[in-house]
Amino acid sequence: MSVADRSFALSQNSRNRQRSNFELYAWLFMRVSGIVLVFLVLGHLFIMNILDGGVQRINFAFVAGRWASPFWQIWDLAMLWLAMLHGTNGLRTIINDYAERDQTRFWLKMLLYVSSAFIILLGTLVIFTFDPTIG
Amino acid sequence: MATAPVGTLYRGGQGMWSWVAQRITGISVFFFLYVHVLDTALVRVSPEAYDLVIATYKTPIVNLLEVGLVGAVLYHALNGLRVIAVDFWSRGPRFQKQMLWGVVGVWVVVMIPGTYYMLRHTVEALFGATS
Ligand code: HEM
Ligand code: HEM
């Protein structure tokens, strides 16, 4: 389905008529973030699980070594935001698909947004305030 | 069709199953990520707290779960690229079935050595060194 087709399909859905282009942008965001995440997440998994002994070598000192470099800080930050927004939007779609009562749908999405915002903020804070000399 | 899903785009045949798998892997990875950010946040508590939780990642059963996680992410990523190709590449829809076999093929080819390297330490610890 091309962007134009997608835009048309959305305009046919009564719940989207007279509304903004939000659903179209969300659909596009899933694809753009997905392409970037291929590199970020598969790279992360390769480094963490396969390279140099994989998961067995991970500890506090290992993380301290990595986050000493802005490169890995930015990598992790981008991965955090993109994966969380991509996953949250994916779950929003799934809630829309399965939760039938308006009330249920509303509260499930509120729960989703609040917990996702919390995780994004916590993860961001952890990267920016990391202290290798703690403890 | 009173209960027709609102946002569901891909239905029927292996196209439907690839979509069901996309959905299940997406949800699983998302929930892992919640927990994962929480466990990583322990670096702000103390090195001991972090190392203690990371030690569970190194146990045999969790190690096996990690192979499952990597398999789930890899499938979701490959099939996601296929969905993107179907949407944006003019000839994508015509080749979507072949691309699905491509996804399965690449997944198998990557997971075989991947599983070997991920589990090597655990297998050696449980059954003695292999080399
Ligand atoms: C078993 C598999 C995994 C292991 C062993 C692992 C390991 C780690 C480690 C050691 C860190 C600390 C920071 C660093 O050294 O870069 C980290 C951070 C992070 N990982 Fe993973 N990871 C795994 C899977 C994943 C997956 C599948 C995702 C994405 C969906 C992910 C996303 C992140 C993010 C966003 C951070 C930054 C957290 C923060 O901001 O506090 N990880 N991971
Ligand atoms: C690694 C690269 C990734 C790619 C290429 C990718 C691609 C995609 C694509 C194309 C979709 C379909 C969107 C639609 O049908 O409109 C999707 C859905 C989804 N993705 Fe990802 N994704 C990736 C990583 C992730 C990660 C790390 C997570 C979890 C944090 C995730 C969670 C989801 C969820 C929950 C859905 C919704 C599934 C549904 O509606 O059935 N994805 N992804």
PDB file of N, CA, C and O in Angstrom, chain A residues 1-3 6 13 15 27-28 31 35 41 45 49 55-56 58-60 63 80 83-84 87-88 94 97-98 100 112 115-116 119 122-123 126 129-131 134, chain B residues 3 5-10 23 27 30 33-34 36-38 40-41 43-45 47 50-51 54 57-58 66 73 76 81 83-84 86-88 114 117-118 121:
ATOM      1  N   MET A   1       0.845  -1.196   0.000  1.00  0.00           N
ATOM      2  CA  MET A   1       0.000   0.000   0.000  1.00  0.00           C
ATOM      3  C   MET A   1       0.885   1.252   0.000  1.00  0.00           C
ATOM      4  O   MET A   1       1.744   1.402   0.856  1.00  0.00           O
ATOM      5  N   SER A   2       0.688   2.136  -0.961  1.00  0.00           N
ATOM      6  CA  SER A   2       1.518   3.346  -1.007  1.00  0.00           C
ATOM      7  C   SER A   2       1.010   4.362   0.015  1.00  0.00           C
ATOM      8  O   SER A   2      -0.053   4.179   0.605  1.00  0.00           O
ATOM      9  N   VAL A   3       1.771   5.423   0.199  1.00  0.00           N
ATOM     10  CA  VAL A   3       1.351   6.443   1.159  1.00  0.00           C
ATOM     11  C   VAL A   3       0.002   7.035   0.749  1.00  0.00           C
ATOM     12  O   VAL A   3      -0.884   7.250   1.575  1.00  0.00           O
ATOM     13  N   ARG A   6      -2.711   4.598   1.546  1.00  0.00           N
ATOM     14  CA  ARG A   6      -2.892   4.533   2.991  1.00  0.00           C
ATOM     15  C   ARG A   6      -3.692   5.745   3.468  1.00  0.00           C
ATOM     16  O   ARG A   6      -4.607   5.634   4.271  1.00  0.00           O
ATOM     17  N   ASN A  13     -12.195   5.551   6.827  1.00  0.00           N
ATOM     18  CA  ASN A  13     -12.587   5.074   8.137  1.00  0.00           C
ATOM     19  C   ASN A  13     -13.317   6.200   8.864  1.00  0.00           C
ATOM     20  O   ASN A  13     -12.760   7.271   9.086  1.00  0.00           O
ATOM     21  N   ARG A  15     -14.046   6.896  11.777  1.00  0.00           N
ATOM     22  CA  ARG A  15     -13.486   7.511  12.977  1.00  0.00           C
ATOM     23  C   ARG A  15     -12.375   8.502  12.649  1.00  0.00           C
ATOM     24  O   ARG A  15     -11.950   9.276  13.492  1.00  0.00           O
ATOM     25  N   TRP A  27       1.626   5.739  10.993  1.00  0.00           N
ATOM     26  CA  TRP A  27       1.918   4.626  10.081  1.00  0.00           C
ATOM     27  C   TRP A  27       3.311   4.808   9.459  1.00  0.00           C
ATOM     28  O   TRP A  27       4.113   3.876   9.391  1.00  0.00           O
ATOM     29  N   LEU A  28       3.596   6.049   9.038  1.00  0.00           N
ATOM     30  CA  LEU A  28       4.898   6.347   8.449  1.00  0.00           C
ATOM     31  C   LEU A  28       6.005   6.202   9.496  1.00  0.00           C
ATOM     32  O   LEU A  28       7.073   5.651   9.223  1.00  0.00           O
ATOM     33  N   ARG A  31       7.350   2.730  10.065  1.00  0.00           N
ATOM     34  CA  ARG A  31       8.264   2.253   9.034  1.00  0.00           C
ATOM     35  C   ARG A  31       9.639   2.915   9.114  1.00  0.00           C
ATOM     36  O   ARG A  31      10.666   2.245   9.016  1.00  0.00           O
ATOM     37  N   ILE A  35      13.206   0.943  10.273  1.00  0.00           N
ATOM     38  CA  ILE A  35      14.443   0.821   9.498  1.00  0.00           C
ATOM     39  C   ILE A  35      15.652   1.213  10.353  1.00  0.00           C
ATOM     40  O   ILE A  35      16.678   0.539  10.346  1.00  0.00           O
ATOM     41  N   VAL A  41      19.076  -1.983  17.150  1.00  0.00           N
ATOM     42  CA  VAL A  41      18.755  -3.111  18.027  1.00  0.00           C
ATOM     43  C   VAL A  41      19.536  -4.364  17.644  1.00  0.00           C
ATOM     44  O   VAL A  41      20.085  -5.046  18.507  1.00  0.00           O
ATOM     45  N   LEU A  45      22.135  -6.222  20.074  1.00  0.00           N
ATOM     46  CA  LEU A  45      22.039  -7.644  20.421  1.00  0.00           C
ATOM     47  C   LEU A  45      23.318  -8.385  20.041  1.00  0.00           C
ATOM     48  O   LEU A  45      23.776  -9.257  20.782  1.00  0.00           O
ATOM     49  N   ASN A  49      25.289 -10.077  23.085  1.00  0.00           N
ATOM     50  CA  ASN A  49      25.114 -11.526  23.220  1.00  0.00           C
ATOM     51  C   ASN A  49      26.147 -12.382  22.491  1.00  0.00           C
ATOM     52  O   ASN A  49      26.284 -13.558  22.804  1.00  0.00           O
ATOM     53  N   VAL A  55      26.986 -12.329  26.902  1.00  0.00           N
ATOM     54  CA  VAL A  55      26.352 -11.850  28.122  1.00  0.00           C
ATOM     55  C   VAL A  55      27.212 -12.126  29.369  1.00  0.00           C
ATOM     56  O   VAL A  55      27.119 -11.412  30.375  1.00  0.00           O
ATOM     57  N   GLN A  56      28.088 -13.122  29.294  1.00  0.00           N
ATOM     58  CA  GLN A  56      28.895 -13.495  30.463  1.00  0.00           C
ATOM     59  C   GLN A  56      29.829 -12.366  30.916  1.00  0.00           C
ATOM     60  O   GLN A  56      30.259 -12.336  32.065  1.00  0.00           O
ATOM     61  N   ILE A  58      29.158  -9.094  30.880  1.00  0.00           N
ATOM     62  CA  ILE A  58      28.484  -7.843  31.226  1.00  0.00           C
ATOM     63  C   ILE A  58      28.473  -7.634  32.740  1.00  0.00           C
ATOM     64  O   ILE A  58      28.130  -8.536  33.501  1.00  0.00           O
ATOM     65  N   ASN A  59      28.892  -6.460  33.174  1.00  0.00           N
ATOM     66  CA  ASN A  59      28.782  -6.055  34.583  1.00  0.00           C
ATOM     67  C   ASN A  59      28.871  -4.530  34.634  1.00  0.00           C
ATOM     68  O   ASN A  59      28.905  -3.876  33.588  1.00  0.00           O
ATOM     69  N   PHE A  60      28.888  -3.989  35.841  1.00  0.00           N
ATOM     70  CA  PHE A  60      28.901  -2.537  36.003  1.00  0.00           C
ATOM     71  C   PHE A  60      30.080  -1.897  35.261  1.00  0.00           C
ATOM     72  O   PHE A  60      29.923  -0.889  34.572  1.00  0.00           O
ATOM     73  N   VAL A  63      29.516  -1.565  31.537  1.00  0.00           N
ATOM     74  CA  VAL A  63      28.620  -0.456  31.197  1.00  0.00           C
ATOM     75  C   VAL A  63      29.357   0.873  31.353  1.00  0.00           C
ATOM     76  O   VAL A  63      29.247   1.774  30.503  1.00  0.00           O
ATOM     77  N   LEU A  80      16.554   3.817  22.799  1.00  0.00           N
ATOM     78  CA  LEU A  80      15.524   3.914  23.835  1.00  0.00           C
ATOM     79  C   LEU A  80      14.279   4.637  23.318  1.00  0.00           C
ATOM     80  O   LEU A  80      13.162   4.126  23.396  1.00  0.00           O
ATOM     81  N   ALA A  83      12.662   2.789  20.037  1.00  0.00           N
ATOM     82  CA  ALA A  83      12.020   1.502  20.337  1.00  0.00           C
ATOM     83  C   ALA A  83      10.788   1.708  21.219  1.00  0.00           C
ATOM     84  O   ALA A  83       9.749   1.085  21.009  1.00  0.00           O
ATOM     85  N   MET A  84      10.896   2.622  22.192  1.00  0.00           N
ATOM     86  CA  MET A  84       9.741   2.853  23.067  1.00  0.00           C
ATOM     87  C   MET A  84       8.573   3.501  22.306  1.00  0.00           C
ATOM     88  O   MET A  84       7.423   3.106  22.491  1.00  0.00           O
ATOM     89  N   GLY A  87       7.217   0.830  19.861  1.00  0.00           N
ATOM     90  CA  GLY A  87       6.469  -0.201  20.588  1.00  0.00           C
ATOM     91  C   GLY A  87       5.176   0.336  21.189  1.00  0.00           C
ATOM     92  O   GLY A  87       4.137  -0.327  21.155  1.00  0.00           O
ATOM     93  N   THR A  88       5.221   1.557  21.712  1.00  0.00           N
ATOM     94  CA  THR A  88       4.006   2.152  22.296  1.00  0.00           C
ATOM     95  C   THR A  88       2.946   2.374  21.217  1.00  0.00           C
ATOM     96  O   THR A  88       1.772   2.062  21.411  1.00  0.00           O
ATOM     97  N   ILE A  94      -2.833  -2.244  18.775  1.00  0.00           N
ATOM     98  CA  ILE A  94      -3.351  -3.527  19.249  1.00  0.00           C
ATOM     99  C   ILE A  94      -4.513  -3.313  20.228  1.00  0.00           C
ATOM    100  O   ILE A  94      -5.524  -4.005  20.167  1.00  0.00           O
ATOM    101  N   ASP A  97      -7.496  -2.517  18.320  1.00  0.00           N
ATOM    102  CA  ASP A  97      -8.045  -3.694  17.653  1.00  0.00           C
ATOM    103  C   ASP A  97      -8.897  -4.557  18.574  1.00  0.00           C
ATOM    104  O   ASP A  97      -9.915  -5.097  18.156  1.00  0.00           O
ATOM    105  N   TYR A  98      -8.444  -4.743  19.806  1.00  0.00           N
ATOM    106  CA  TYR A  98      -9.078  -5.765  20.638  1.00  0.00           C
ATOM    107  C   TYR A  98      -9.972  -5.253  21.754  1.00  0.00           C
ATOM    108  O   TYR A  98     -10.867  -5.972  22.192  1.00  0.00           O
ATOM    109  N   GLU A 100     -12.929  -3.571  23.123  1.00  0.00           N
ATOM    110  CA  GLU A 100     -14.152  -3.189  22.422  1.00  0.00           C
ATOM    111  C   GLU A 100     -14.916  -2.050  23.095  1.00  0.00           C
ATOM    112  O   GLU A 100     -15.506  -1.220  22.418  1.00  0.00           O
ATOM    113  N   LEU A 112      -0.967   2.628  29.195  1.00  0.00           N
ATOM    114  CA  LEU A 112       0.150   2.465  28.261  1.00  0.00           C
ATOM    115  C   LEU A 112       0.980   3.743  28.172  1.00  0.00           C
ATOM    116  O   LEU A 112       2.206   3.720  28.306  1.00  0.00           O
ATOM    117  N   SER A 115       2.907   4.552  31.536  1.00  0.00           N
ATOM    118  CA  SER A 115       4.046   3.683  31.815  1.00  0.00           C
ATOM    119  C   SER A 115       5.155   3.885  30.780  1.00  0.00           C
ATOM    120  O   SER A 115       6.340   3.872  31.121  1.00  0.00           O
ATOM    121  N   SER A 116       4.808   4.120  29.521  1.00  0.00           N
ATOM    122  CA  SER A 116       5.841   4.360  28.513  1.00  0.00           C
ATOM    123  C   SER A 116       6.589   5.663  28.787  1.00  0.00           C
ATOM    124  O   SER A 116       7.812   5.707  28.665  1.00  0.00           O
ATOM    125  N   ILE A 119       9.074   5.050  31.517  1.00  0.00           N
ATOM    126  CA  ILE A 119      10.256   4.283  31.097  1.00  0.00           C
ATOM    127  C   ILE A 119      11.190   5.143  30.243  1.00  0.00           C
ATOM    128  O   ILE A 119      12.411   5.121  30.411  1.00  0.00           O
ATOM    129  N   LEU A 122      12.902   7.636  32.624  1.00  0.00           N
ATOM    130  CA  LEU A 122      13.867   6.940  33.480  1.00  0.00           C
ATOM    131  C   LEU A 122      15.123   6.561  32.691  1.00  0.00           C
ATOM    132  O   LEU A 122      16.254   6.851  33.119  1.00  0.00           O
ATOM    133  N   GLY A 123      14.928   5.953  31.525  1.00  0.00           N
ATOM    134  CA  GLY A 123      16.065   5.534  30.706  1.00  0.00           C
ATOM    135  C   GLY A 123      16.939   6.713  30.308  1.00  0.00           C
ATOM    136  O   GLY A 123      18.173   6.626  30.317  1.00  0.00           O
ATOM    137  N   VAL A 126      18.908   7.934  33.321  1.00  0.00           N
ATOM    138  CA  VAL A 126      19.991   7.010  33.658  1.00  0.00           C
ATOM    139  C   VAL A 126      21.204   7.242  32.753  1.00  0.00           C
ATOM    140  O   VAL A 126      22.343   7.286  33.212  1.00  0.00           O
ATOM    141  N   THR A 129      22.764  10.784  33.765  1.00  0.00           N
ATOM    142  CA  THR A 129      23.301  10.982  35.113  1.00  0.00           C
ATOM    143  C   THR A 129      24.210   9.843  35.545  1.00  0.00           C
ATOM    144  O   THR A 129      24.583   9.752  36.700  1.00  0.00           O
ATOM    145  N   PHE A 130      24.568   8.962  34.603  1.00  0.00           N
ATOM    146  CA  PHE A 130      25.403   7.826  34.978  1.00  0.00           C
ATOM    147  C   PHE A 130      26.696   8.287  35.655  1.00  0.00           C
ATOM    148  O   PHE A 130      27.353   9.216  35.191  1.00  0.00           O
ATOM    149  N   ASP A 131      27.040   7.628  36.753  1.00  0.00           N
ATOM    150  CA  ASP A 131      28.221   8.016  37.520  1.00  0.00           C
ATOM    151  C   ASP A 131      29.107   6.785  37.745  1.00  0.00           C
ATOM    152  O   ASP A 131      28.778   5.924  38.550  1.00  0.00           O
ATOM    153  N   ILE A 134      30.166   5.778  41.421  1.00  0.00           N
ATOM    154  CA  ILE A 134      29.136   5.553  42.452  1.00  0.00           C
ATOM    155  C   ILE A 134      29.509   4.354  43.319  1.00  0.00           C
ATOM    156  O   ILE A 134      30.157   3.423  42.881  1.00  0.00           O
TER     157      ILE A 134
ATOM    158  N   THR B   3     -17.600  -6.985  15.229  1.00  0.00           N
ATOM    159  CA  THR B   3     -16.355  -6.885  15.990  1.00  0.00           C
ATOM    160  C   THR B   3     -15.145  -6.742  15.065  1.00  0.00           C
ATOM    161  O   THR B   3     -14.041  -7.069  15.445  1.00  0.00           O
ATOM    162  N   PRO B   5     -11.886  -5.752  13.544  1.00  0.00           N
ATOM    163  CA  PRO B   5     -10.802  -4.941  14.085  1.00  0.00           C
ATOM    164  C   PRO B   5     -10.634  -3.657  13.268  1.00  0.00           C
ATOM    165  O   PRO B   5     -10.922  -3.647  12.073  1.00  0.00           O
ATOM    166  N   VAL B   6     -10.144  -2.623  13.923  1.00  0.00           N
ATOM    167  CA  VAL B   6     -10.060  -1.328  13.270  1.00  0.00           C
ATOM    168  C   VAL B   6      -8.795  -1.178  12.426  1.00  0.00           C
ATOM    169  O   VAL B   6      -8.842  -0.774  11.287  1.00  0.00           O
ATOM    170  N   GLY B   7      -7.635  -1.544  12.996  1.00  0.00           N
ATOM    171  CA  GLY B   7      -6.398  -1.213  12.308  1.00  0.00           C
ATOM    172  C   GLY B   7      -5.740  -2.386  11.602  1.00  0.00           C
ATOM    173  O   GLY B   7      -4.624  -2.294  11.117  1.00  0.00           O
ATOM    174  N   THR B   8      -6.434  -3.517  11.559  1.00  0.00           N
ATOM    175  CA  THR B   8      -5.825  -4.725  11.050  1.00  0.00           C
ATOM    176  C   THR B   8      -5.730  -4.710   9.531  1.00  0.00           C
ATOM    177  O   THR B   8      -6.740  -4.617   8.850  1.00  0.00           O
ATOM    178  N   LEU B   9      -4.510  -4.831   9.026  1.00  0.00           N
ATOM    179  CA  LEU B   9      -4.339  -4.677   7.595  1.00  0.00           C
ATOM    180  C   LEU B   9      -4.087  -5.974   6.830  1.00  0.00           C
ATOM    181  O   LEU B   9      -4.464  -6.107   5.684  1.00  0.00           O
ATOM    182  N   TYR B  10      -3.414  -6.929   7.475  1.00  0.00           N
ATOM    183  CA  TYR B  10      -2.979  -8.102   6.734  1.00  0.00           C
ATOM    184  C   TYR B  10      -3.733  -9.326   7.220  1.00  0.00           C
ATOM    185  O   TYR B  10      -3.589  -9.741   8.359  1.00  0.00           O
ATOM    186  N   ARG B  23       2.935  -9.437  15.319  1.00  0.00           N
ATOM    187  CA  ARG B  23       2.258  -8.845  16.469  1.00  0.00           C
ATOM    188  C   ARG B  23       2.768  -9.449  17.779  1.00  0.00           C
ATOM    189  O   ARG B  23       3.111  -8.723  18.709  1.00  0.00           O
ATOM    190  N   ILE B  27       4.890  -7.410  20.719  1.00  0.00           N
ATOM    191  CA  ILE B  27       4.455  -7.265  22.106  1.00  0.00           C
ATOM    192  C   ILE B  27       5.508  -7.815  23.066  1.00  0.00           C
ATOM    193  O   ILE B  27       5.844  -7.186  24.071  1.00  0.00           O
ATOM    194  N   PHE B  30       8.517  -5.587  23.363  1.00  0.00           N
ATOM    195  CA  PHE B  30       8.155  -4.360  24.066  1.00  0.00           C
ATOM    196  C   PHE B  30       8.133  -4.577  25.585  1.00  0.00           C
ATOM    197  O   PHE B  30       8.686  -3.773  26.344  1.00  0.00           O
ATOM    198  N   LEU B  33      11.542  -4.847  26.927  1.00  0.00           N
ATOM    199  CA  LEU B  33      12.210  -3.546  26.989  1.00  0.00           C
ATOM    200  C   LEU B  33      11.851  -2.779  28.270  1.00  0.00           C
ATOM    201  O   LEU B  33      12.724  -2.142  28.874  1.00  0.00           O
ATOM    202  N   TYR B  34      10.605  -2.853  28.698  1.00  0.00           N
ATOM    203  CA  TYR B  34      10.214  -2.227  29.965  1.00  0.00           C
ATOM    204  C   TYR B  34      11.105  -2.730  31.104  1.00  0.00           C
ATOM    205  O   TYR B  34      11.693  -1.946  31.853  1.00  0.00           O
ATOM    206  N   HIS B  36      13.882  -4.324  30.877  1.00  0.00           N
ATOM    207  CA  HIS B  36      15.289  -4.109  30.582  1.00  0.00           C
ATOM    208  C   HIS B  36      15.746  -2.692  30.986  1.00  0.00           C
ATOM    209  O   HIS B  36      16.848  -2.518  31.508  1.00  0.00           O
ATOM    210  N   VAL B  37      14.906  -1.694  30.747  1.00  0.00           N
ATOM    211  CA  VAL B  37      15.263  -0.334  31.166  1.00  0.00           C
ATOM    212  C   VAL B  37      15.289  -0.268  32.701  1.00  0.00           C
ATOM    213  O   VAL B  37      16.153   0.382  33.290  1.00  0.00           O
ATOM    214  N   LEU B  38      14.356  -0.976  33.340  1.00  0.00           N
ATOM    215  CA  LEU B  38      14.367  -1.009  34.808  1.00  0.00           C
ATOM    216  C   LEU B  38      15.638  -1.680  35.331  1.00  0.00           C
ATOM    217  O   LEU B  38      16.284  -1.174  36.253  1.00  0.00           O
ATOM    218  N   THR B  40      18.531  -1.965  33.825  1.00  0.00           N
ATOM    219  CA  THR B  40      19.680  -1.106  33.531  1.00  0.00           C
ATOM    220  C   THR B  40      19.728   0.085  34.502  1.00  0.00           C
ATOM    221  O   THR B  40      20.807   0.557  34.863  1.00  0.00           O
ATOM    222  N   ALA B  41      18.560   0.538  34.949  1.00  0.00           N
ATOM    223  CA  ALA B  41      18.512   1.686  35.860  1.00  0.00           C
ATOM    224  C   ALA B  41      19.231   1.390  37.180  1.00  0.00           C
ATOM    225  O   ALA B  41      19.597   2.313  37.917  1.00  0.00           O
ATOM    226  N   VAL B  43      22.154   0.657  37.560  1.00  0.00           N
ATOM    227  CA  VAL B  43      23.499   1.241  37.578  1.00  0.00           C
ATOM    228  C   VAL B  43      23.501   2.555  38.363  1.00  0.00           C
ATOM    229  O   VAL B  43      24.554   3.012  38.805  1.00  0.00           O
ATOM    230  N   ARG B  44      22.322   3.138  38.558  1.00  0.00           N
ATOM    231  CA  ARG B  44      22.229   4.362  39.353  1.00  0.00           C
ATOM    232  C   ARG B  44      22.084   4.073  40.840  1.00  0.00           C
ATOM    233  O   ARG B  44      22.142   4.981  41.660  1.00  0.00           O
ATOM    234  N   VAL B  45      21.862   2.800  41.190  1.00  0.00           N
ATOM    235  CA  VAL B  45      21.731   2.427  42.600  1.00  0.00           C
ATOM    236  C   VAL B  45      23.106   2.061  43.161  1.00  0.00           C
ATOM    237  O   VAL B  45      23.622   2.741  44.040  1.00  0.00           O
ATOM    238  N   PRO B  47      26.899  -0.530  41.935  1.00  0.00           N
ATOM    239  CA  PRO B  47      27.467  -1.579  41.085  1.00  0.00           C
ATOM    240  C   PRO B  47      27.017  -2.964  41.545  1.00  0.00           C
ATOM    241  O   PRO B  47      26.739  -3.832  40.716  1.00  0.00           O
ATOM    242  N   TYR B  50      23.454  -3.759  40.394  1.00  0.00           N
ATOM    243  CA  TYR B  50      23.412  -4.041  38.957  1.00  0.00           C
ATOM    244  C   TYR B  50      23.990  -5.418  38.658  1.00  0.00           C
ATOM    245  O   TYR B  50      23.375  -6.235  37.973  1.00  0.00           O
ATOM    246  N   ASP B  51      25.173  -5.690  39.213  1.00  0.00           N
ATOM    247  CA  ASP B  51      25.822  -6.978  38.930  1.00  0.00           C
ATOM    248  C   ASP B  51      24.974  -8.153  39.402  1.00  0.00           C
ATOM    249  O   ASP B  51      24.947  -9.212  38.771  1.00  0.00           O
ATOM    250  N   ILE B  54      22.234  -8.589  36.782  1.00  0.00           N
ATOM    251  CA  ILE B  54      22.804  -9.055  35.517  1.00  0.00           C
ATOM    252  C   ILE B  54      23.258 -10.513  35.637  1.00  0.00           C
ATOM    253  O   ILE B  54      23.262 -11.261  34.657  1.00  0.00           O
ATOM    254  N   TYR B  57      21.010 -12.923  34.073  1.00  0.00           N
ATOM    255  CA  TYR B  57      21.101 -13.052  32.611  1.00  0.00           C
ATOM    256  C   TYR B  57      22.059 -14.182  32.220  1.00  0.00           C
ATOM    257  O   TYR B  57      22.013 -14.675  31.099  1.00  0.00           O
ATOM    258  N   LYS B  58      22.953 -14.551  33.160  1.00  0.00           N
ATOM    259  CA  LYS B  58      23.992 -15.527  32.817  1.00  0.00           C
ATOM    260  C   LYS B  58      23.618 -16.944  33.208  1.00  0.00           C
ATOM    261  O   LYS B  58      24.369 -17.878  32.953  1.00  0.00           O
ATOM    262  N   GLU B  66      17.132 -15.762  26.297  1.00  0.00           N
ATOM    263  CA  GLU B  66      17.769 -14.737  25.471  1.00  0.00           C
ATOM    264  C   GLU B  66      17.814 -15.166  24.007  1.00  0.00           C
ATOM    265  O   GLU B  66      17.646 -14.338  23.110  1.00  0.00           O
ATOM    266  N   VAL B  73      13.225 -10.819  18.055  1.00  0.00           N
ATOM    267  CA  VAL B  73      13.619  -9.523  17.481  1.00  0.00           C
ATOM    268  C   VAL B  73      14.017  -9.699  16.018  1.00  0.00           C
ATOM    269  O   VAL B  73      13.614  -8.916  15.150  1.00  0.00           O
ATOM    270  N   HIS B  76      10.948 -10.230  13.847  1.00  0.00           N
ATOM    271  CA  HIS B  76      10.191  -8.979  13.756  1.00  0.00           C
ATOM    272  C   HIS B  76      10.894  -7.978  12.833  1.00  0.00           C
ATOM    273  O   HIS B  76      10.251  -7.302  12.031  1.00  0.00           O
ATOM    274  N   LEU B  81      10.894  -5.423   7.661  1.00  0.00           N
ATOM    275  CA  LEU B  81      11.475  -4.910   6.415  1.00  0.00           C
ATOM    276  C   LEU B  81      10.675  -5.403   5.212  1.00  0.00           C
ATOM    277  O   LEU B  81      10.477  -4.673   4.240  1.00  0.00           O
ATOM    278  N   VAL B  83       7.419  -6.073   5.225  1.00  0.00           N
ATOM    279  CA  VAL B  83       6.190  -5.276   5.192  1.00  0.00           C
ATOM    280  C   VAL B  83       6.471  -3.909   4.557  1.00  0.00           C
ATOM    281  O   VAL B  83       5.698  -3.418   3.730  1.00  0.00           O
ATOM    282  N   ILE B  84       7.614  -3.320   4.936  1.00  0.00           N
ATOM    283  CA  ILE B  84       7.975  -2.011   4.385  1.00  0.00           C
ATOM    284  C   ILE B  84       8.186  -2.110   2.869  1.00  0.00           C
ATOM    285  O   ILE B  84       7.728  -1.249   2.107  1.00  0.00           O
ATOM    286  N   VAL B  86       6.778  -4.282   0.869  1.00  0.00           N
ATOM    287  CA  VAL B  86       5.458  -4.460   0.245  1.00  0.00           C
ATOM    288  C   VAL B  86       4.754  -3.106   0.112  1.00  0.00           C
ATOM    289  O   VAL B  86       4.117  -2.817  -0.890  1.00  0.00           O
ATOM    290  N   ASP B  87       4.913  -2.258   1.152  1.00  0.00           N
ATOM    291  CA  ASP B  87       4.235  -0.956   1.146  1.00  0.00           C
ATOM    292  C   ASP B  87       4.839   0.053   0.179  1.00  0.00           C
ATOM    293  O   ASP B  87       4.134   0.830  -0.442  1.00  0.00           O
ATOM    294  N   PHE B  88       6.177   0.073   0.081  1.00  0.00           N
ATOM    295  CA  PHE B  88       6.821   1.163  -0.642  1.00  0.00           C
ATOM    296  C   PHE B  88       7.436   0.781  -1.986  1.00  0.00           C
ATOM    297  O   PHE B  88       7.651   1.627  -2.833  1.00  0.00           O
ATOM    298  N   GLY B 114      24.192 -18.089  15.587  1.00  0.00           N
ATOM    299  CA  GLY B 114      23.839 -17.214  16.707  1.00  0.00           C
ATOM    300  C   GLY B 114      23.562 -18.016  17.969  1.00  0.00           C
ATOM    301  O   GLY B 114      24.074 -17.713  19.050  1.00  0.00           O
ATOM    302  N   TYR B 117      26.820 -19.519  19.429  1.00  0.00           N
ATOM    303  CA  TYR B 117      27.658 -18.602  20.205  1.00  0.00           C
ATOM    304  C   TYR B 117      26.989 -18.161  21.496  1.00  0.00           C
ATOM    305  O   TYR B 117      27.651 -17.968  22.522  1.00  0.00           O
ATOM    306  N   MET B 118      25.660 -18.014  21.466  1.00  0.00           N
ATOM    307  CA  MET B 118      24.976 -17.548  22.667  1.00  0.00           C
ATOM    308  C   MET B 118      24.969 -18.602  23.766  1.00  0.00           C
ATOM    309  O   MET B 118      25.008 -18.279  24.951  1.00  0.00           O
ATOM    310  N   HIS B 121      28.835 -20.942  26.245  1.00  0.00           N
ATOM    311  CA  HIS B 121      29.309 -20.893  27.624  1.00  0.00           C
ATOM    312  C   HIS B 121      28.442 -21.756  28.540  1.00  0.00           C
ATOM    313  O   HIS B 121      28.954 -22.497  29.383  1.00  0.00           O
TER     314      HIS B 121
END
